[in-house]
GROMACS .gro file of C-alpha atoms in nm:
model
  243
    1MET     CA    1  -0.628   0.770   1.311
    2LEU     CA    2  -0.384   0.480   1.326
    3GLU     CA    3  -0.119   0.486   1.596
    4LEU     CA    4   0.182   0.258   1.636
    5ARG     CA    5   0.344   0.257   1.979
    6ASN     CA    6   0.692   0.111   2.033
    7ILE     CA    7   0.644  -0.154   1.763
    8GLN     CA    8   0.917  -0.417   1.752
    9PHE     CA    9   0.938  -0.726   1.536
   10ASP     CA   10   1.204  -0.995   1.576
   11VAL     CA   11   1.266  -1.314   1.380
   12GLU     CA   12   1.491  -1.614   1.441
   13ASP     CA   13   1.805  -1.560   1.650
   14ASN     CA   14   1.654  -1.236   1.785
   15LYS     CA   15   1.723  -1.051   1.461
   16GLU     CA   16   1.541  -0.717   1.480
   17ILE     CA   17   1.337  -0.628   1.171
   18LEU     CA   18   1.152  -0.336   1.330
   19LYS     CA   19   1.296  -0.142   1.623
   20ASP     CA   20   1.078   0.074   1.847
   21VAL     CA   21   0.863   0.225   1.569
   22ASN     CA   22   0.634   0.506   1.683
   23LEU     CA   23   0.394   0.665   1.435
   24LYS     CA   24   0.063   0.846   1.420
   25ILE     CA   25  -0.107   0.831   1.080
   26GLU     CA   26  -0.406   1.059   1.032
   27GLU     CA   27  -0.340   1.211   0.689
   28ARG     CA   28  -0.549   1.105   0.388
   29PHE     CA   29  -0.253   0.981   0.179
   30VAL     CA   30   0.073   0.855   0.331
   31ALA     CA   31   0.367   0.704   0.139
   32VAL     CA   32   0.625   0.482   0.307
   33THR     CA   33   0.961   0.450   0.136
   34GLY     CA   34   1.321   0.353   0.211
   35PRO     CA   35   1.588   0.098   0.115
   36ASN     CA   36   1.501  -0.263   0.042
   37GLY     CA   37   1.510  -0.479   0.353
   38GLY     CA   38   1.445  -0.181   0.579
   39GLY     CA   39   1.121  -0.319   0.722
   40LYS     CA   40   0.855  -0.142   0.513
   41SER     CA   41   0.655  -0.449   0.408
   42THR     CA   42   0.681  -0.598   0.756
   43LEU     CA   43   0.533  -0.279   0.899
   44ALA     CA   44   0.244  -0.295   0.651
   45LYS     CA   45   0.174  -0.660   0.738
   46ILE     CA   46   0.177  -0.579   1.109
   47ILE     CA   47  -0.081  -0.304   1.055
   48ALA     CA   48  -0.299  -0.541   0.852
   49GLY     CA   49  -0.265  -0.822   1.108
   50ILE     CA   50  -0.084  -1.066   0.879
   51VAL     CA   51   0.198  -1.087   1.132
   52LYS     CA   52   0.200  -0.997   1.502
   53PRO     CA   53   0.456  -0.757   1.652
   54THR     CA   54   0.700  -0.893   1.907
   55ALA     CA   55   0.627  -0.589   2.124
   56GLY     CA   56   0.424  -0.268   2.111
   57LYS     CA   57   0.066  -0.164   2.047
   58ILE     CA   58  -0.148  -0.074   1.745
   59LEU     CA   59  -0.444   0.160   1.797
   60LEU     CA   60  -0.717   0.239   1.545
   61ASP     CA   61  -0.910   0.550   1.643
   62GLY     CA   62  -0.803   0.489   2.002
   63GLU     CA   63  -0.901   0.120   2.009
   64ASP     CA   64  -0.627  -0.136   2.078
   65ILE     CA   65  -0.629  -0.381   1.783
   66THR     CA   66  -0.289  -0.540   1.853
   67GLU     CA   67  -0.430  -0.886   1.924
   68MET     CA   68  -0.701  -0.877   1.659
   69SER     CA   69  -0.685  -1.121   1.369
   70ILE     CA   70  -0.661  -1.007   1.007
   71THR     CA   71  -1.032  -1.091   0.971
   72ASP     CA   72  -1.134  -0.878   1.269
   73ARG     CA   73  -0.919  -0.591   1.146
   74ALA     CA   74  -1.084  -0.617   0.806
   75LYS     CA   75  -1.421  -0.585   0.980
   76LYS     CA   76  -1.288  -0.271   1.149
   77GLY     CA   77  -1.211  -0.126   0.806
   78ILE     CA   78  -0.846  -0.211   0.733
   79SER     CA   79  -0.764  -0.339   0.382
   80TYR     CA   80  -0.435  -0.479   0.250
   81ALA     CA   81  -0.333  -0.514  -0.114
   82PHE     CA   82  -0.044  -0.753  -0.181
   83GLN     CA   83   0.261  -0.684  -0.399
   84GLN     CA   84   0.151  -0.981  -0.610
   85PRO     CA   85  -0.230  -1.002  -0.606
   86VAL     CA   86  -0.377  -1.345  -0.543
   87ARG     CA   87  -0.551  -1.528  -0.827
   88PHE     CA   88  -0.878  -1.707  -0.752
   89LYS     CA   89  -0.950  -1.984  -1.000
   90GLY     CA   90  -1.323  -2.043  -1.032
   91LEU     CA   91  -1.426  -1.701  -0.899
   92THR     CA   92  -1.535  -1.419  -1.127
   93VAL     CA   93  -1.459  -1.052  -1.084
   94LYS     CA   94  -1.822  -0.991  -0.984
   95ASP     CA   95  -1.795  -1.267  -0.720
   96LEU     CA   96  -1.494  -1.093  -0.563
   97LEU     CA   97  -1.662  -0.752  -0.564
   98THR     CA   98  -1.971  -0.902  -0.399
   99MET     CA   99  -1.759  -1.066  -0.126
  100ALA     CA  100  -1.562  -0.746  -0.074
  101ALA     CA  101  -1.880  -0.538  -0.035
  102GLY     CA  102  -2.025  -0.791   0.210
  103LYS     CA  103  -2.361  -0.779   0.037
  104ASN     CA  104  -2.523  -0.875  -0.290
  105THR     CA  105  -2.374  -0.647  -0.555
  106SER     CA  106  -2.580  -0.578  -0.862
  107VAL     CA  107  -2.426  -0.595  -1.206
  108GLN     CA  108  -2.472  -0.219  -1.236
  109ASP     CA  109  -2.293  -0.153  -0.904
  110ALA     CA  110  -2.007  -0.384  -1.005
  111CYS     CA  111  -1.981  -0.210  -1.342
  112ASN     CA  112  -1.965   0.130  -1.173
  113ILE     CA  113  -1.684   0.015  -0.944
  114LEU     CA  114  -1.483  -0.136  -1.230
  115SER     CA  115  -1.521   0.189  -1.422
  116GLU     CA  116  -1.367   0.367  -1.120
  117VAL     CA  117  -1.041   0.176  -1.179
  118GLY     CA  118  -1.043   0.217  -1.555
  119LEU     CA  119  -1.168  -0.127  -1.656
  120CYS     CA  120  -1.439  -0.183  -1.914
  121ALA     CA  121  -1.702  -0.365  -1.711
  122ARG     CA  122  -1.840  -0.549  -2.015
  123ASP     CA  123  -1.503  -0.721  -2.062
  124TYR     CA  124  -1.431  -0.807  -1.697
  125ILE     CA  125  -1.750  -0.858  -1.496
  126GLY     CA  126  -1.776  -1.230  -1.577
  127ARG     CA  127  -1.407  -1.314  -1.612
  128GLU     CA  128  -1.236  -1.559  -1.381
  129VAL     CA  129  -0.961  -1.413  -1.165
  130ASN     CA  130  -0.699  -1.651  -1.300
  131ALA     CA  131  -0.379  -1.661  -1.503
  132SER     CA  132  -0.550  -1.503  -1.805
  133LEU     CA  133  -0.534  -1.163  -1.629
  134SER     CA  134  -0.221  -0.949  -1.640
  135GLY     CA  135  -0.050  -0.805  -1.333
  136GLY     CA  136  -0.191  -0.460  -1.407
  137GLU     CA  137  -0.544  -0.597  -1.446
  138LEU     CA  138  -0.518  -0.788  -1.118
  139LYS     CA  139  -0.396  -0.480  -0.933
  140ARG     CA  140  -0.687  -0.274  -1.061
  141ILE     CA  141  -0.934  -0.547  -0.964
  142GLU     CA  142  -0.779  -0.558  -0.617
  143ILE     CA  143  -0.821  -0.180  -0.587
  144ALA     CA  144  -1.182  -0.219  -0.705
  145MET     CA  145  -1.237  -0.463  -0.417
  146ILE     CA  146  -1.108  -0.205  -0.170
  147ILE     CA  147  -1.339   0.059  -0.319
  148ALA     CA  148  -1.630  -0.185  -0.289
  149ARG     CA  149  -1.551  -0.233   0.080
  150GLY     CA  150  -1.521   0.141   0.149
  151THR     CA  151  -1.247   0.087   0.407
  152ARG     CA  152  -1.119   0.331   0.669
  153PHE     CA  153  -0.752   0.244   0.618
  154SER     CA  154  -0.623   0.098   0.289
  155ILE     CA  155  -0.268  -0.039   0.254
  156PHE     CA  156  -0.093  -0.100  -0.079
  157ASP     CA  157   0.243  -0.279  -0.079
  158GLU     CA  158   0.448  -0.162  -0.380
  159PRO     CA  159   0.154  -0.151  -0.625
  160GLU     CA  160   0.393  -0.071  -0.909
  161ALA     CA  161   0.580  -0.403  -0.876
  162GLY     CA  162   0.571  -0.622  -1.186
  163ILE     CA  163   0.350  -0.405  -1.407
  164ASP     CA  164   0.422  -0.224  -1.731
  165LEU     CA  165   0.454   0.153  -1.771
  166TRP     CA  166   0.104   0.195  -1.921
  167SER     CA  167  -0.055   0.010  -1.630
  168PHE     CA  168   0.152   0.211  -1.382
  169ASN     CA  169   0.037   0.540  -1.534
  170SER     CA  170  -0.322   0.420  -1.505
  171LEU     CA  171  -0.268   0.320  -1.142
  172ILE     CA  172  -0.145   0.669  -1.060
  173ASN     CA  173  -0.470   0.807  -1.198
  174VAL     CA  174  -0.667   0.557  -0.989
  175PHE     CA  175  -0.485   0.655  -0.668
  176GLU     CA  176  -0.537   1.023  -0.740
  177LYS     CA  177  -0.909   0.957  -0.786
  178MET     CA  178  -0.924   0.749  -0.467
  179TYR     CA  179  -0.762   1.037  -0.282
  180ARG     CA  180  -1.017   1.285  -0.413
  181GLU     CA  181  -1.328   1.075  -0.365
  182MET     CA  182  -1.277   0.818  -0.088
  183GLY     CA  183  -1.291   0.881   0.282
  184GLY     CA  184  -1.039   0.724   0.518
  185SER     CA  185  -0.662   0.698   0.480
  186ILE     CA  186  -0.444   0.539   0.212
  187LEU     CA  187  -0.095   0.410   0.293
  188ILE     CA  188   0.126   0.310   0.000
  189ILE     CA  189   0.470   0.150   0.019
  190SER     CA  190   0.663   0.265  -0.284
  191HIS     CA  191   0.995   0.384  -0.429
  192GLN     CA  192   0.826   0.563  -0.717
  193GLU     CA  193   0.862   0.942  -0.726
  194ARG     CA  194   0.521   0.985  -0.891
  195ILE     CA  195   0.351   0.808  -0.601
  196LEU     CA  196   0.556   0.995  -0.341
  197ASN     CA  197   0.462   1.318  -0.516
  198ILE     CA  198   0.087   1.275  -0.453
  199ALA     CA  199   0.127   1.190  -0.082
  200ASP     CA  200   0.039   1.428   0.199
  201ARG     CA  201   0.316   1.278   0.412
  202ILE     CA  202   0.624   1.065   0.347
  203ILE     CA  203   0.770   0.824   0.601
  204VAL     CA  204   1.120   0.686   0.543
  205ILE     CA  205   1.193   0.347   0.703
  206ALA     CA  206   1.555   0.229   0.713
  207ASP     CA  207   1.721  -0.043   0.920
  208GLY     CA  208   1.393  -0.108   1.099
  209ARG     CA  209   1.349   0.248   1.223
  210VAL     CA  210   1.164   0.562   1.121
  211GLU     CA  211   1.447   0.766   0.972
  212LYS     CA  212   1.236   1.061   0.852
  213SER     CA  213   0.873   1.159   0.863
  214GLY     CA  214   0.712   1.477   0.740
  215ALA     CA  215   0.518   1.663   0.475
  216LYS     CA  216   0.593   1.577   0.112
  217GLU     CA  217   0.728   1.928   0.054
  218GLU     CA  218   0.986   1.869   0.326
  219ILE     CA  219   1.091   1.508   0.268
  220LEU     CA  220   1.072   1.454  -0.110
  221PRO     CA  221   1.339   1.714  -0.205
  222GLU     CA  222   1.577   1.550   0.044
  223LEU     CA  223   1.512   1.207  -0.106
  224LEU     CA  224   1.561   1.329  -0.463
  225SER     CA  225   1.881   1.509  -0.365
  226ALA     CA  226   2.016   1.196  -0.196
  227THR     CA  227   1.929   0.986  -0.502
  228GLY     CA  228   2.106   1.234  -0.727
  229SER     CA  229   2.418   1.227  -0.509
  230ALA     CA  230   2.427   0.847  -0.521
  231CYS     CA  231   2.396   0.853  -0.901
  232ASP     CA  232   2.679   1.108  -0.924
  233LYS     CA  233   2.906   0.883  -0.720
  234LEU     CA  234   2.829   0.581  -0.938
  235LEU     CA  235   2.890   0.782  -1.254
  236ALA     CA  236   3.221   0.916  -1.118
  237LYS     CA  237   3.332   0.566  -1.026
  238SER     CA  238   3.247   0.434  -1.371
  239GLU     CA  239   3.451   0.717  -1.528
  240GLY     CA  240   3.746   0.649  -1.300
  241ARG     CA  241   3.734   0.982  -1.120
  242LYS     CA  242   3.667   1.090  -0.764
  243ALA     CA  243   3.314   1.218  -0.684
   0.00000   0.00000   0.00000
């Protein structure tokens, strides 16, 4: 279980990005959503150890990891996948999977992992992780790295960003399979209804605070209703009538 206690994060001029966030995350699949600029990505980076909170504590299965580095948190089993995956010129896909696993990975093991994310191992095992790969391919390779590590808590920051519809549909299938077969928890930051719809729990972050948190069956209908109302108002305005 991951627990956030009174997390605050300030930037220059004491601007508050996160304000007294309290959460307990123990479900298998949690989606975090909310308006842009609300603090979602900052929260994910604080959990991963990329940035340190101004105040508050982070506990992983009861252990205080607030002061741990991103490397030490990775050793504890926390993984973070970026919105825009990093390219590694000179390293092959197999090299990355071997590093992620922390042990020598056989070609067969690497092929099995790549198959998990819908990539033909024959075409990717020896490829460099460089500009020749598309955004969708990079995201699947990044997910393959997390599978190779077998982490306790995996974080994905807007995995749908910058990829085409076909790749997005494939990613949904990958996340569904991860949910079925992997242990540990998955936290995904997303606006996409299809991702929210496979979550056990949805957390809404707005203006640096937890605005809503609950089971998908409770929160998703509210979000869809609010989205529909906003669309109705825009349509009414465009037609010159009152909503």
